[in-house]
Short mmCIF file of C-alpha atoms in Angstrom, two decimals:
data_model
loop_
_atom_site.label_atom_id
_atom_site.label_comp_id
_atom_site.label_asym_id
_atom_site.label_seq_id
_atom_site.Cartn_x
_atom_site.Cartn_y
_atom_site.Cartn_z
CA MET L 1 81.41 86.41 -17.43
CA ALA L 2 77.97 85.22 -19.02
CA ALA L 3 79.44 81.67 -17.29
CA GLN L 4 79.99 83.03 -13.68
CA PHE L 5 76.72 82.25 -11.59
CA SER L 6 77.17 78.52 -13.04
CA ALA L 7 77.57 76.13 -10.45
CA SER L 8 80.01 74.75 -11.54
CA THR L 9 82.66 71.62 -9.50
CA ARG L 10 85.36 71.79 -11.76
CA THR L 11 88.79 72.09 -10.02
CA ASP L 12 91.72 70.60 -12.26
CA ASP L 13 92.52 73.87 -13.15
CA LEU L 14 92.65 75.54 -10.15
CA PRO L 15 96.34 76.01 -7.83
CA ALA L 16 96.17 72.69 -5.12
CA ALA L 17 95.13 73.75 -1.77
CA MET L 18 92.68 76.01 -3.74
CA ALA L 19 91.06 72.98 -5.52
CA GLU L 20 91.29 71.17 -2.10
CA LEU L 21 89.19 74.27 -0.41
CA ALA L 22 86.53 74.12 -3.25
CA GLY L 23 86.10 70.10 -2.89
CA GLU L 24 85.82 70.45 1.16
CA PHE L 25 82.64 72.60 0.33
CA HIS L 26 81.47 71.23 -2.43
CA ALA L 27 80.90 68.23 0.52
CA LEU L 28 79.40 70.49 2.92
CA GLU L 29 75.56 70.94 2.05
CA GLN L 30 74.92 74.73 1.93
CA LYS L 31 74.45 75.61 5.70
CA ASP L 32 77.43 73.64 6.58
CA ARG L 33 79.17 75.02 3.90
CA LEU L 34 78.15 78.94 6.09
CA GLN L 35 80.36 77.22 8.69
CA LEU L 36 82.78 76.52 6.65
CA LEU L 37 83.43 79.70 5.75
CA LEU L 38 83.30 80.79 9.22
CA GLU L 39 85.89 79.04 10.10
CA LEU L 40 88.16 80.67 7.04
CA ALA L 41 86.63 83.42 8.44
CA GLY L 42 88.20 83.16 11.50
CA ASP L 43 91.44 81.49 10.43
CA LEU L 44 92.42 84.01 8.81
CA PRO L 45 96.05 85.44 10.33
CA ASP L 46 96.70 89.45 11.92
CA LEU L 47 98.17 91.90 9.87
CA PRO L 48 101.43 91.51 10.11
CA GLU L 49 104.14 94.06 11.62
CA GLN L 50 104.59 96.25 9.05
CA TYR L 51 101.08 96.87 7.65
CA ALA L 52 99.15 96.45 11.26
CA GLY L 53 97.69 100.27 11.92
CA ARG L 54 99.18 100.65 8.11
CA LEU L 55 96.05 99.96 5.86
CA ASP L 56 96.63 103.65 3.97
CA GLU L 57 99.76 101.65 2.56
CA MET L 58 97.46 99.22 1.22
CA GLU L 59 94.88 99.03 -1.23
CA ARG L 60 91.51 99.14 -0.61
CA VAL L 61 88.79 96.03 -2.33
CA ASP L 62 86.06 98.24 -3.10
CA GLU L 63 83.95 96.20 -4.64
CA CYS L 64 83.15 94.68 -0.86
CA GLN L 65 80.37 96.45 1.40
CA SER L 66 82.78 96.26 4.11
CA PRO L 67 86.44 97.67 4.65
CA VAL L 68 89.00 95.47 3.22
CA PHE L 69 92.59 95.76 2.29
CA LEU L 70 95.13 94.51 0.18
CA ALA L 71 98.71 93.92 -0.21
CA VAL L 72 100.87 91.47 -2.05
CA GLU L 73 104.29 90.55 -1.87
CA VAL L 74 106.36 89.20 -4.22
CA GLU L 75 109.41 87.47 -3.21
CA ASP L 76 113.11 87.35 -5.66
CA ASP L 77 113.67 84.19 -5.77
CA PRO L 78 113.33 81.94 -9.32
CA SER L 79 109.84 80.82 -8.67
CA ARG L 80 108.99 84.15 -7.31
CA THR L 81 106.82 83.26 -4.53
CA ALA L 82 103.95 85.45 -3.35
CA HIS L 83 102.79 86.41 -0.11
CA ILE L 84 99.49 88.34 0.49
CA PHE L 85 98.36 89.77 3.50
CA LEU L 86 94.31 90.49 3.60
CA SER L 87 92.65 92.58 6.02
CA ALA L 88 88.41 92.43 7.05
CA PRO L 89 86.56 93.74 9.76
CA PRO L 90 85.37 90.75 12.26
CA GLU L 91 81.46 92.07 12.32
CA ALA L 92 82.17 91.60 8.14
CA PRO L 93 82.57 87.60 8.32
CA THR L 94 81.29 86.90 4.83
CA THR L 95 83.49 88.92 3.22
CA ARG L 96 86.36 87.66 6.46
CA GLY L 97 85.92 84.45 5.11
CA PHE L 98 86.27 85.27 1.39
CA ALA L 99 89.55 86.66 2.20
CA GLY L 100 90.13 83.42 4.65
CA ILE L 101 89.54 81.43 1.28
CA LEU L 102 92.22 83.21 -1.04
CA HIS L 103 95.03 83.78 1.80
CA GLU L 104 94.74 79.64 1.80
CA SER L 105 94.53 79.29 -1.32
CA LEU L 106 96.74 81.69 -2.63
CA ASP L 107 99.26 82.69 0.07
CA GLY L 108 103.61 81.81 -0.68
CA LEU L 109 102.68 80.36 -4.42
CA PRO L 110 105.01 81.12 -7.14
CA ALA L 111 103.49 84.00 -8.91
CA GLU L 112 102.47 82.31 -11.79
CA GLU L 113 100.72 80.50 -10.58
CA ILE L 114 98.07 82.88 -8.65
CA LEU L 115 98.49 84.98 -12.42
CA ALA L 116 96.91 81.36 -13.79
CA VAL L 117 94.08 81.18 -11.78
CA PRO L 118 90.81 81.74 -13.55
CA ASP L 119 88.82 85.00 -12.30
CA GLU L 120 85.13 83.36 -11.90
CA ALA L 121 87.65 80.74 -10.33
CA PRO L 122 84.94 82.59 -6.11
CA TYR L 123 82.19 80.43 -7.92
CA ARG L 124 83.95 77.40 -7.64
CA PHE L 125 83.40 77.25 -3.92
CA GLY L 126 79.54 76.11 -4.03
CA LEU L 127 78.94 79.33 -2.25
CA ALA L 128 76.84 81.61 -4.22
CA GLU L 129 73.66 80.02 -3.63
CA ALA L 130 74.67 80.03 0.36
CA VAL L 131 75.78 83.26 1.14
CA SER L 132 73.87 84.70 -2.84
CA PRO L 133 75.69 85.78 -6.01
CA LEU L 134 75.66 88.90 -4.85
CA ARG L 135 77.51 88.83 -2.15
CA MET L 136 79.55 87.24 -4.57
CA ARG L 137 81.06 90.58 -6.67
CA GLY L 138 83.67 90.89 -3.28
CA MET L 139 85.48 88.28 -3.56
CA VAL L 140 86.25 88.57 -7.38
CA GLY L 141 87.19 91.96 -7.05
CA MET L 142 89.70 90.39 -4.28
CA LEU L 143 90.83 88.06 -6.22
CA GLY L 144 91.20 90.39 -10.03
CA ARG L 145 93.12 92.82 -7.26
CA ILE L 146 95.41 90.25 -6.15
CA LYS L 147 96.26 89.05 -9.05
CA ARG L 148 96.43 92.73 -10.59
CA GLN L 149 98.89 93.39 -7.84
CA VAL L 150 101.01 89.86 -8.59
CA ARG L 151 101.04 90.80 -12.45
CA ALA L 152 102.25 94.96 -11.11
CA ARG L 153 105.19 93.82 -9.63
CA THR L 154 106.54 90.49 -11.83
CA THR L 155 106.33 92.67 -14.77
CA LEU L 156 107.81 95.51 -13.13
CA ASP L 157 110.79 93.78 -11.93
CA GLU L 158 111.15 92.16 -15.29
CA ARG L 159 111.50 95.72 -16.98
CA GLN L 160 114.14 96.79 -14.22
CA MET F 1 48.28 92.18 20.19
CA THR F 2 49.23 89.27 21.98
CA THR F 3 52.30 90.49 23.60
CA GLN F 4 52.32 93.52 25.84
CA THR F 5 54.25 97.06 24.84
CA ASP F 6 57.04 98.47 26.29
CA PRO F 7 55.90 100.80 28.53
CA GLN F 8 59.36 102.83 28.53
CA SER F 9 58.64 106.34 28.23
CA LYS F 10 61.05 107.45 25.00
CA LEU F 11 58.78 105.12 22.80
CA ALA F 12 55.41 106.08 24.59
CA ALA F 13 55.93 109.50 22.16
CA TYR F 14 56.23 108.06 19.28
CA SER F 15 52.76 107.76 17.31
CA HIS F 16 52.57 103.87 17.12
CA PRO F 17 55.47 102.97 20.53
CA GLU F 18 54.10 99.54 20.22
CA ARG F 19 55.64 99.21 17.41
CA LEU F 20 59.49 99.84 19.51
CA VAL F 21 61.24 97.48 22.09
CA SER F 22 64.21 99.05 23.99
CA THR F 23 66.73 96.10 25.13
CA GLN F 24 65.60 96.47 28.67
CA TRP F 25 61.70 94.69 27.42
CA LEU F 26 63.50 92.22 24.94
CA ALA F 27 65.61 90.61 27.68
CA GLU F 28 63.14 90.45 30.37
CA HIS F 29 61.03 89.07 27.41
CA LEU F 30 63.50 86.41 25.60
CA GLY F 31 61.11 82.69 25.47
CA ALA F 32 57.74 84.52 25.65
CA ASP F 33 54.62 82.49 24.14
CA ASN F 34 54.24 83.24 20.65
CA LEU F 35 57.70 86.32 20.72
CA VAL F 36 59.56 85.18 17.73
CA VAL F 37 63.39 87.16 17.35
CA LEU F 38 64.85 87.64 14.24
CA GLU F 39 68.06 88.69 12.92
CA SER F 40 68.06 90.96 9.63
CA ASN F 41 71.41 91.90 9.34
CA GLU F 42 73.65 93.10 5.68
CA ASP F 43 76.35 90.31 6.47
CA VAL F 44 74.98 87.00 5.83
CA LEU F 45 77.18 85.63 8.13
CA LEU F 46 77.06 88.14 11.65
CA TYR F 47 74.21 86.26 12.77
CA ASP F 48 75.94 82.81 13.07
CA THR F 49 79.04 84.07 15.06
CA GLY F 50 76.85 85.28 18.02
CA HIS F 51 73.42 86.41 18.55
CA ILE F 52 70.66 87.97 20.73
CA PRO F 53 69.57 84.02 22.23
CA GLY F 54 66.87 82.46 20.76
CA ALA F 55 66.84 84.59 17.72
CA LEU F 56 66.66 83.02 14.69
CA LYS F 57 68.65 84.75 10.80
CA LEU F 58 66.22 85.88 8.82
CA ASP F 59 68.44 87.12 5.27
CA TRP F 60 67.58 89.94 3.35
CA HIS F 61 68.95 88.88 -0.01
CA LEU F 62 68.09 84.91 0.32
CA ASP F 63 64.37 85.03 2.46
CA LEU F 64 62.72 87.83 2.06
CA ASN F 65 64.10 88.10 -1.81
CA ASP F 66 62.54 86.52 -5.53
CA GLN F 67 65.80 84.24 -6.42
CA LEU F 68 64.74 85.07 -9.81
CA THR F 69 63.29 88.18 -10.64
CA ARG F 70 63.80 91.14 -8.78
CA ASP F 71 60.73 91.44 -6.77
CA TYR F 72 59.92 90.24 -3.24
CA VAL F 73 58.82 86.93 -1.83
CA ASP F 74 55.43 85.59 -2.96
CA GLY F 75 52.81 84.93 -1.10
CA GLU F 76 53.24 80.68 -0.49
CA GLN F 77 57.44 81.63 0.13
CA PHE F 78 56.78 84.29 2.28
CA ALA F 79 54.61 82.01 4.30
CA ARG F 80 56.99 78.97 4.24
CA VAL F 81 59.96 81.72 5.99
CA MET F 82 57.70 82.64 8.35
CA GLY F 83 55.59 78.96 9.11
CA GLU F 84 60.26 77.28 9.25
CA ARG F 85 61.28 79.99 12.02
CA GLY F 86 57.90 78.65 14.45
CA ILE F 87 56.04 82.63 12.94
CA GLY F 88 52.15 82.14 12.58
CA ARG F 89 49.54 85.13 12.28
CA ASP F 90 49.60 86.13 15.34
CA THR F 91 53.19 85.82 16.57
CA THR F 92 54.36 88.96 18.14
CA VAL F 93 57.77 89.05 16.06
CA VAL F 94 61.01 91.41 17.26
CA LEU F 95 63.20 92.20 15.01
CA TYR F 96 66.94 93.86 15.32
CA GLY F 97 70.17 94.11 13.50
CA ASP F 98 73.21 95.63 12.26
CA LYS F 99 73.69 98.82 10.81
CA SER F 100 71.43 100.80 13.00
CA ASN F 101 68.52 98.18 12.06
CA TRP F 102 68.39 99.05 8.40
CA TRP F 103 67.96 95.11 7.47
CA ALA F 104 65.57 95.49 10.66
CA THR F 105 63.42 97.85 9.16
CA TYR F 106 63.33 96.64 5.70
CA ALA F 107 62.59 92.94 6.66
CA LEU F 108 59.58 95.14 9.16
CA TRP F 109 58.42 97.05 5.81
CA VAL F 110 57.87 93.44 3.44
CA MET F 111 56.77 91.36 6.45
CA SER F 112 54.12 94.62 6.47
CA LEU F 113 53.73 93.94 2.40
CA PHE F 114 51.73 90.92 3.97
CA GLY F 115 49.70 92.89 6.43
CA HIS F 116 51.65 90.58 9.64
CA GLU F 117 50.15 92.74 12.29
CA ASP F 118 52.84 92.40 15.45
CA VAL F 119 56.35 93.22 14.21
CA ARG F 120 58.59 95.63 16.12
CA ILE F 121 62.15 96.90 16.24
CA LEU F 122 64.82 96.37 18.98
CA ASP F 123 65.79 100.10 19.45
CA GLY F 124 69.18 100.24 18.73
CA GLY F 125 69.31 96.59 17.23
CA ARG F 126 72.43 94.26 17.14
CA ALA F 127 75.30 97.13 18.28
CA ALA F 128 72.86 98.33 21.39
CA TRP F 129 72.03 94.63 22.96
CA ILE F 130 76.29 93.97 22.75
CA ALA F 131 77.71 97.69 23.44
CA GLU F 132 75.25 97.39 26.49
CA GLY F 133 77.13 93.94 27.67
CA ARG F 134 73.92 91.58 26.93
CA GLU F 135 74.10 87.79 26.39
CA LEU F 136 75.33 86.19 22.87
CA THR F 137 74.86 83.06 22.28
CA THR F 138 75.98 81.00 18.96
CA ASP F 139 73.54 78.19 19.90
CA VAL F 140 70.76 78.00 16.70
CA PRO F 141 67.29 77.03 18.47
CA GLN F 142 65.48 73.99 17.47
CA VAL F 143 62.20 75.76 15.98
CA SER F 144 59.07 73.19 15.51
CA PRO F 145 57.92 75.20 12.43
CA VAL F 146 53.93 75.83 12.44
CA ASP F 147 51.75 77.03 9.81
CA TYR F 148 51.27 80.50 8.05
CA PRO F 149 48.34 81.56 5.70
CA VAL F 150 49.44 82.28 2.54
CA VAL F 151 48.36 86.54 2.03
CA GLU F 152 48.68 87.53 -1.12
CA ARG F 153 51.53 90.81 -0.89
CA ASP F 154 50.00 94.12 -1.02
CA ASP F 155 51.98 96.29 -2.97
CA ARG F 156 49.45 98.99 -3.06
CA THR F 157 49.51 100.50 0.42
CA ILE F 158 53.35 101.42 0.78
CA ARG F 159 55.86 100.46 -1.81
CA ALA F 160 55.88 102.42 -4.49
CA PHE F 161 57.18 101.14 -8.82
CA LYS F 162 58.71 103.65 -10.99
CA GLN F 163 55.15 104.00 -12.82
CA ASP F 164 53.94 105.65 -9.26
CA VAL F 165 56.45 107.96 -8.67
CA LEU F 166 56.44 109.13 -11.69
CA GLU F 167 52.71 109.88 -10.96
CA HIS F 168 53.91 111.58 -7.75
CA LEU F 169 56.31 113.78 -9.27
CA GLY F 170 55.38 116.99 -7.28
CA ARG F 171 54.48 116.14 -4.15
CA PRO F 172 56.96 115.30 -0.90
CA MET F 173 59.49 112.78 -1.50
CA VAL F 174 62.28 111.91 0.88
CA ASP F 175 66.12 111.01 -1.10
CA VAL F 176 67.70 109.26 2.37
CA ARG F 177 71.10 108.85 0.59
CA SER F 178 74.35 110.42 1.54
CA PRO F 179 74.81 113.99 0.46
CA GLY F 180 76.69 113.03 -2.46
CA GLU F 181 74.71 110.32 -3.69
CA PHE F 182 71.98 112.92 -3.71
CA SER F 183 74.53 115.59 -5.57
CA GLY F 184 74.66 112.91 -8.11
CA GLU F 185 78.66 113.32 -6.97
CA LEU F 186 78.18 109.70 -6.60
CA LEU F 187 76.86 106.71 -7.88
CA ALA F 188 76.70 104.50 -4.68
CA ILE F 189 77.16 104.90 -0.65
CA PRO F 190 80.34 106.51 0.12
CA ASP F 191 82.74 103.86 0.72
CA TYR F 192 80.67 101.25 -1.27
CA PRO F 193 81.39 100.12 -4.91
CA GLN F 194 80.26 102.75 -6.92
CA GLU F 195 78.16 100.90 -9.64
CA GLY F 196 75.22 100.33 -9.89
CA ALA F 197 73.50 103.13 -12.31
CA MET F 198 73.93 104.98 -15.41
CA ARG F 199 73.03 108.26 -13.95
CA GLY F 200 73.83 110.54 -10.85
CA GLY F 201 71.64 112.50 -9.07
CA HIS F 202 67.86 112.49 -7.47
CA ILE F 203 64.32 112.19 -8.62
CA PRO F 204 63.02 116.12 -9.12
CA GLY F 205 61.32 117.83 -6.56
CA ALA F 206 63.19 114.78 -3.51
CA LYS F 207 64.81 116.65 0.01
CA SER F 208 67.76 115.00 1.38
CA VAL F 209 67.31 114.10 3.93
CA PRO F 210 70.16 111.21 5.13
CA TRP F 211 68.27 108.40 6.89
CA GLY F 212 71.01 108.48 9.47
CA ARG F 213 69.72 112.19 10.66
CA ALA F 214 66.66 109.86 12.71
CA ALA F 215 69.50 107.98 14.48
CA ASN F 216 71.66 108.88 17.53
CA GLU F 217 75.22 107.14 17.53
CA ASP F 218 74.27 104.12 19.45
CA GLY F 219 71.53 103.22 16.23
CA THR F 220 68.57 104.59 18.93
CA PHE F 221 66.29 106.72 17.36
CA LYS F 222 66.11 110.08 18.42
CA SER F 223 63.52 111.30 20.18
CA ARG F 224 60.32 112.41 18.80
CA GLU F 225 60.93 115.95 19.30
CA GLU F 226 64.18 115.49 17.08
CA LEU F 227 62.49 113.64 14.77
CA GLU F 228 59.99 116.66 14.45
CA GLU F 229 62.53 119.57 14.13
CA ILE F 230 63.94 117.44 10.70
CA TYR F 231 60.79 115.67 8.96
CA LEU F 232 58.43 118.41 10.04
CA GLY F 233 60.52 122.38 10.48
CA GLU F 234 62.92 122.27 8.80
CA GLN F 235 61.29 120.01 5.92
CA GLY F 236 58.43 121.18 6.16
CA LEU F 237 56.47 118.06 6.09
CA GLU F 238 52.98 117.17 7.37
CA PRO F 239 51.88 113.52 8.39
CA SER F 240 48.94 114.13 6.02
CA ASP F 241 51.01 114.73 3.67
CA ASP F 242 51.26 111.67 0.66
CA VAL F 243 54.97 110.41 0.58
CA VAL F 244 57.64 108.42 -1.35
CA ALA F 245 61.06 108.05 0.31
CA TYR F 246 63.93 106.38 -1.49
CA CYS F 247 67.61 105.23 -1.44
CA ARG F 248 69.38 103.11 -3.99
CA ILE F 249 67.71 99.56 -3.48
CA GLY F 250 65.47 100.80 -0.55
CA GLU F 251 66.89 99.37 2.67
CA ARG F 252 67.68 102.64 4.07
CA SER F 253 64.73 104.38 2.91
CA SER F 254 62.82 101.53 5.31
CA HIS F 255 64.47 103.09 8.20
CA THR F 256 63.40 106.04 6.89
CA TRP F 257 59.83 104.81 5.65
CA PHE F 258 60.18 102.99 9.81
CA VAL F 259 60.45 106.64 11.87
CA LEU F 260 57.29 108.67 9.48
CA THR F 261 54.69 106.34 9.85
CA HIS F 262 55.13 104.42 13.39
CA LEU F 263 57.30 106.74 14.90
CA LEU F 264 55.96 110.52 13.85
CA GLY F 265 52.43 108.83 12.07
CA PHE F 266 52.48 110.11 8.59
CA GLU F 267 49.46 108.48 7.12
CA ARG F 268 50.81 107.69 3.56
CA VAL F 269 53.76 106.86 3.64
CA ARG F 270 55.03 104.81 0.41
CA ASN F 271 58.59 103.10 -0.24
CA TYR F 272 60.05 103.00 -3.38
CA ASP F 273 62.44 100.01 -3.46
CA GLY F 274 63.60 100.07 -7.17
CA SER F 275 64.90 103.45 -5.83
CA TRP F 276 67.77 104.63 -7.22
CA THR F 277 69.12 100.85 -8.79
CA GLU F 278 66.68 101.33 -11.61
CA TRP F 279 65.51 105.43 -11.53
CA GLY F 280 69.37 105.92 -12.25
CA ASN F 281 69.30 103.29 -14.59
CA ALA F 282 65.56 104.44 -16.53
CA VAL F 283 65.59 105.26 -19.62
CA GLY F 284 64.41 108.77 -20.40
CA VAL F 285 63.55 109.15 -16.58
CA PRO F 286 63.63 113.18 -15.62
CA VAL F 287 66.94 113.29 -13.40
CA GLU F 288 67.86 116.22 -10.99
CA ARG F 289 71.44 117.62 -9.81
#
């Protein structure tokens, strides 16, 4: 991960929605990137009924300084569509914004496309300089856990 | 002091009451000449969700830490950070933030490294202001930059380096981390990432006084009497003691440094900002469990 702090602007290896969002961030100046991150924090949908109030049934993202919880569901359709559920408190807007980016970028994609997302994708949004690289670890952790859950749910099914 | 101090009786009992203001006092003084209010949080975006009217953001990481070396900004960088917020050398600065003012006291401590004279903490911080239903805004004030002098950082008086701590062994030391971190069972704050140190435990001889014992549930500081009971009565510290405080990266220990120095009037307290992320990774230093 030595290259993780380099400000890569490459987007051609990202899923379309993620590439588009990365492009939007890069088109902005630093302070406006923070505003966009804040908007994405606000756009993060509430948890659906099956998870609301049942955080203990979700996975805790330990890499985040605030309590962030994650769940992934993979459908049985041919493309194995994945659904991502994330919860982050409003008093941690940065973390919530990271969750918003990943939700907007990955929710509803085929499992295969999520698994192909590079692990260092969080550094492709030009946010490291705006929020400090130290704070990016939480988003790397979230992505890693999303991919792990997607992998677990798809390989498990293949064995059946 | 250019700006009047808060005469509230709880504050008046502290050794340096001029270092604290109440929410009431701040509400009455917002917009006063030569007064700048800064919000300093753990989360870099929290200010942008709503802040005290007229307040400006000061980010502990982006504004106060050097972005390359693990150290604080130098005199020139500090002058820029202050000047662009309209702060002059004689400006009264009131700091407040989240997490019971961890990052506000951290910022106050860094400003004190540069000898900024009149810098105060809002008792209770962001949470108290919000709990009282006081006004918040997302409007970012327009500031006319001023010249802040380039002042050399003083790393000797209130800051301790690893070598200073090695020489200090055997004298009073306060470990303000959680009991699990002190015992070595955890390598970070409970519920925070368990990373950052190769060894768990504490510096030999350190007393365990978690920072939060100095704060009330609502984030305000405990009364002088209650603080004396903890640090003097129970821990046997004396205001004339030479004390080093540390935590994981120096933020929670800034809170305790503030309590000992400004609320209880200890004469020599140093914050070891390298803290456990340095000590717990350093080769050959003594560790106790």
